[in-house]
Short mmCIF file of N, CA and C in Angstrom, two decimals:
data_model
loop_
_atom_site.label_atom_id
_atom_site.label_comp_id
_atom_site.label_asym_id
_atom_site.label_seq_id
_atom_site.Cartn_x
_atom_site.Cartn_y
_atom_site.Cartn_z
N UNK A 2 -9.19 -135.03 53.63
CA UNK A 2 -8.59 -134.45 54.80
C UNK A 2 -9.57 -134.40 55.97
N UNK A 3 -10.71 -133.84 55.54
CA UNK A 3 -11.71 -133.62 56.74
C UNK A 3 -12.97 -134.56 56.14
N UNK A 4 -13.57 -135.57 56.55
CA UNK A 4 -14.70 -136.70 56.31
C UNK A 4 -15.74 -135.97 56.23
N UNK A 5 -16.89 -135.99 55.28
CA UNK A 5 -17.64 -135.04 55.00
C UNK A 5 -17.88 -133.43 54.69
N UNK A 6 -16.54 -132.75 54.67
CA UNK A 6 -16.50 -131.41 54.39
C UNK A 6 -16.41 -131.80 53.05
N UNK A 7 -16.94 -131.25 52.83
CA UNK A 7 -16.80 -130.62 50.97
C UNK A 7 -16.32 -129.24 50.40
N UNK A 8 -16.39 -128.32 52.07
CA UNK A 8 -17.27 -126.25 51.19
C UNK A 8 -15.59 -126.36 51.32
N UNK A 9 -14.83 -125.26 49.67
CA UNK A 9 -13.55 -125.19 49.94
C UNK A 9 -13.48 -124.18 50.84
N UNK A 10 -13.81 -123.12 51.14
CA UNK A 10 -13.69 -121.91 52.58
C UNK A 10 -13.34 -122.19 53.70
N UNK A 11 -14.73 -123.30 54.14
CA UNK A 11 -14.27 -124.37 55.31
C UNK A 11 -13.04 -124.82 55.49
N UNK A 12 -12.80 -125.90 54.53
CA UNK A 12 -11.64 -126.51 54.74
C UNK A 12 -10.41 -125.96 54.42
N UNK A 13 -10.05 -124.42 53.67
CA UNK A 13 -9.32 -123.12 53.32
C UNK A 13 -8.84 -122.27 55.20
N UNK A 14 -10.12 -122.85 55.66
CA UNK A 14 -10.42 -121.88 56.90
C UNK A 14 -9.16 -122.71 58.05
N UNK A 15 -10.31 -123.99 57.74
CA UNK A 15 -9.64 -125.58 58.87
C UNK A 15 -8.11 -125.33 59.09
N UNK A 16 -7.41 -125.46 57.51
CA UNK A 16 -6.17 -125.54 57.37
C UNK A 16 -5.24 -123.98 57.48
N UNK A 17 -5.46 -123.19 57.97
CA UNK A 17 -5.09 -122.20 57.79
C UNK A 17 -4.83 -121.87 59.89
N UNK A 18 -6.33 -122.07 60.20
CA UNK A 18 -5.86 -122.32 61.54
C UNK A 18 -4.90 -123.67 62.00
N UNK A 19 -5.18 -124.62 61.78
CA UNK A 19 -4.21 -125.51 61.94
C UNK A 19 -2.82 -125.53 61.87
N UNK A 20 -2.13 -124.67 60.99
CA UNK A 20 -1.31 -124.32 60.53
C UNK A 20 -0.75 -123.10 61.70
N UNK A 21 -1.48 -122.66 62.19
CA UNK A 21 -1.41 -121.65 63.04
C UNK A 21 -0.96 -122.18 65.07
N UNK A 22 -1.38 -123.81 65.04
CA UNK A 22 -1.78 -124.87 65.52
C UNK A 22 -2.96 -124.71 66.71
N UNK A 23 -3.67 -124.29 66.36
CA UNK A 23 -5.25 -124.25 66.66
C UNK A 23 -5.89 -125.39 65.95
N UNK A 24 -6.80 -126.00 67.03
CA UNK A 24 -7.42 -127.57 66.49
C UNK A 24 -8.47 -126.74 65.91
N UNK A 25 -8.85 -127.14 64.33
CA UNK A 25 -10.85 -126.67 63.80
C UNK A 25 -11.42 -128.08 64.28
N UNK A 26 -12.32 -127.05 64.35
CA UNK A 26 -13.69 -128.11 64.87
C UNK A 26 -15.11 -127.33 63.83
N UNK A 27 -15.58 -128.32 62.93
CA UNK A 27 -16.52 -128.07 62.40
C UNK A 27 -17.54 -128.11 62.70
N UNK A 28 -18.52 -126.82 62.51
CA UNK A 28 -19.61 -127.08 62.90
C UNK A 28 -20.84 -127.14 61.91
N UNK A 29 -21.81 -128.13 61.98
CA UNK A 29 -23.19 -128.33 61.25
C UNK A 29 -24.38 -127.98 61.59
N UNK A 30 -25.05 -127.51 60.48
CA UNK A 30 -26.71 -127.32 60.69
C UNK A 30 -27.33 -128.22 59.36
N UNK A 31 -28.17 -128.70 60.34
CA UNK A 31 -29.21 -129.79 59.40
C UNK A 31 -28.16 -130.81 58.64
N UNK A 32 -27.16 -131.77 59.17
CA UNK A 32 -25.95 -132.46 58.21
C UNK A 32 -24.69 -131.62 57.76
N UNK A 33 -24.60 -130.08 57.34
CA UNK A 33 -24.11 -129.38 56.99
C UNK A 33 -22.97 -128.77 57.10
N UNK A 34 -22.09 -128.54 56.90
CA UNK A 34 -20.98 -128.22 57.80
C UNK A 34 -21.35 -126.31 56.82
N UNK A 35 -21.31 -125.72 58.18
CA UNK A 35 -21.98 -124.46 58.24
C UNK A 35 -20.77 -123.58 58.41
N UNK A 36 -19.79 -124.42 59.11
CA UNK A 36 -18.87 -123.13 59.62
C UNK A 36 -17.43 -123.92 60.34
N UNK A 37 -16.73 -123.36 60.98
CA UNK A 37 -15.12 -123.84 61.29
C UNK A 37 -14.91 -122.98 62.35
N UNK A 38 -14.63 -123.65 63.85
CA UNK A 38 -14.34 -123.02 64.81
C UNK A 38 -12.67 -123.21 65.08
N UNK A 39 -12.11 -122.46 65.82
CA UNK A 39 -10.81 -122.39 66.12
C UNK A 39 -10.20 -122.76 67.52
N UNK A 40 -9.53 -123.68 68.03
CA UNK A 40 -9.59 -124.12 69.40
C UNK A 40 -7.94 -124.25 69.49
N UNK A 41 -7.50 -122.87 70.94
CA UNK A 41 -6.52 -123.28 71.08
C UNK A 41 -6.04 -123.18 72.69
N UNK A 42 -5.06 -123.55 73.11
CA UNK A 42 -4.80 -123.71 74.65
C UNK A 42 -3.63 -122.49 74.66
N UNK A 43 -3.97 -121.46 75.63
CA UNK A 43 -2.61 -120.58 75.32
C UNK A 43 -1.40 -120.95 76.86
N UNK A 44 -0.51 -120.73 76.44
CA UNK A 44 0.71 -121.42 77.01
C UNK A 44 1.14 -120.45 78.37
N UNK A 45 0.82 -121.39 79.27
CA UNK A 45 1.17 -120.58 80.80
C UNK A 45 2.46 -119.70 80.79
N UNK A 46 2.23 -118.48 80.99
CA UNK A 46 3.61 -117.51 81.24
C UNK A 46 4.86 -117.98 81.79
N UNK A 47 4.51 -118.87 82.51
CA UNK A 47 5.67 -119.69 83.28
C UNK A 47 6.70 -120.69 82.36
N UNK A 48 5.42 -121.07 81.85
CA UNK A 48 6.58 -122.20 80.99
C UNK A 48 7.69 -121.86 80.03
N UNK A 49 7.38 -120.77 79.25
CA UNK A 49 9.02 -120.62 78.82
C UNK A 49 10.22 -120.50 80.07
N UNK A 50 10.26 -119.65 80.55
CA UNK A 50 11.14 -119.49 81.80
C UNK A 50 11.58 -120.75 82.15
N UNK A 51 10.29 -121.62 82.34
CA UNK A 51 10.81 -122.82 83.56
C UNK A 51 11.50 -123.90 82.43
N UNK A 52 11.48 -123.81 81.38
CA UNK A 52 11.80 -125.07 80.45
C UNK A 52 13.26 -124.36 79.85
N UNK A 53 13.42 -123.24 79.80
CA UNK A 53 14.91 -122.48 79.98
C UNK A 53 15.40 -122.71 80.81
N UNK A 54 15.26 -122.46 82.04
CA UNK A 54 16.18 -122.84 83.11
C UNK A 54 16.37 -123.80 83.27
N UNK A 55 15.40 -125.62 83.38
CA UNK A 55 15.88 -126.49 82.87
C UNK A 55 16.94 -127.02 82.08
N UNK A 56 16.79 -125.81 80.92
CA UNK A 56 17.95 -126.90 79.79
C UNK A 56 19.40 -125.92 80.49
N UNK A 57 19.38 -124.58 80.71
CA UNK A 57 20.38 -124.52 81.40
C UNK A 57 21.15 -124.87 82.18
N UNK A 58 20.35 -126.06 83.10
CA UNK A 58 20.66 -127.26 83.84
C UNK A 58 21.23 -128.04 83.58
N UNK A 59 21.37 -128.46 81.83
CA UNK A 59 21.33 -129.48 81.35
C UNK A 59 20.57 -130.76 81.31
N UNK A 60 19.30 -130.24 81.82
CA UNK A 60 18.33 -131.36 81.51
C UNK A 60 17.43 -131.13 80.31
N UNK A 61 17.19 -132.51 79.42
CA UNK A 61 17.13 -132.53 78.09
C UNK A 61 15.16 -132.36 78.98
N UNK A 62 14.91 -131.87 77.63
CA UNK A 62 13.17 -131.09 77.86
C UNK A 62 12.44 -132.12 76.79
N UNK A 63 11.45 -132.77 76.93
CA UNK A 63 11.00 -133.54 75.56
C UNK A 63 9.36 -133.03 75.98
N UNK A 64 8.62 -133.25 74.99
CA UNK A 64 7.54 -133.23 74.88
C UNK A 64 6.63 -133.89 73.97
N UNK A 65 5.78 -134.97 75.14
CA UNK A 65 5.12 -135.98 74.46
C UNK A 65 3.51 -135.36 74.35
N UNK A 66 2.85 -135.66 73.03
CA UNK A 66 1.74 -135.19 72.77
C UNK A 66 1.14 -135.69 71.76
N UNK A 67 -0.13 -136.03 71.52
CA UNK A 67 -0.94 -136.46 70.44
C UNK A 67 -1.77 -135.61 69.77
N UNK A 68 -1.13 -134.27 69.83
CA UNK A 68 -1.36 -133.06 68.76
C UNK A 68 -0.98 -132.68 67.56
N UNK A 69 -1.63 -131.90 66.79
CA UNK A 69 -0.66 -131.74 65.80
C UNK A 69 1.13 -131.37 66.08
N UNK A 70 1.99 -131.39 65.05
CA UNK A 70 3.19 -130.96 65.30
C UNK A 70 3.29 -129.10 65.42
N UNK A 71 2.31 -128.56 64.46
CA UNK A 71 2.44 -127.10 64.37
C UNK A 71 1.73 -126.92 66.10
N UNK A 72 0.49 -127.36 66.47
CA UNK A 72 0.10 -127.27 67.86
C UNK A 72 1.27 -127.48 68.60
N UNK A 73 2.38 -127.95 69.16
CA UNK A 73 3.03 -128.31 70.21
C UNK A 73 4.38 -127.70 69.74
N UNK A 74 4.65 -126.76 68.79
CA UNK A 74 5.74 -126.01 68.67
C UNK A 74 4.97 -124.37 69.00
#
């Protein structure tokens, strides 16, 4: 799943935020993967509102992205 992780915690950790859809980003000391950071973008106040009133419009809303699927729901 993750190229060079081995520690199960880490990758317990990785997938748990991911799931959450926060990107991990691993971090190393000396080769090591030491630890699992959590990276996420939080969603402008506006945009629910504005993507509601849209479809109330009847305009169809899509969203293109090269994120995970749990990230972009």
């Amino acid at each position: 799943a993750y190229a060079g992780v081995a520690e199960p915690r880490l990758l317990a950790a990785a997938d748990e935020w991911r799931a959450t859809g926060a990107s991990a980003v691993f971090v190393a000391i000396d080769g090591e993967a030491a630890g699992v950071l959590a990276l996420r973008d939080a969603l402008k106040p506006t945009a629910r509102p504005l993507l509601e009133a849209l479809r109330e419009r009847g305009i169809a809303v899509e969203i293109a992205s090269g994120d995970a699927t749990a990230t972009v729901e």
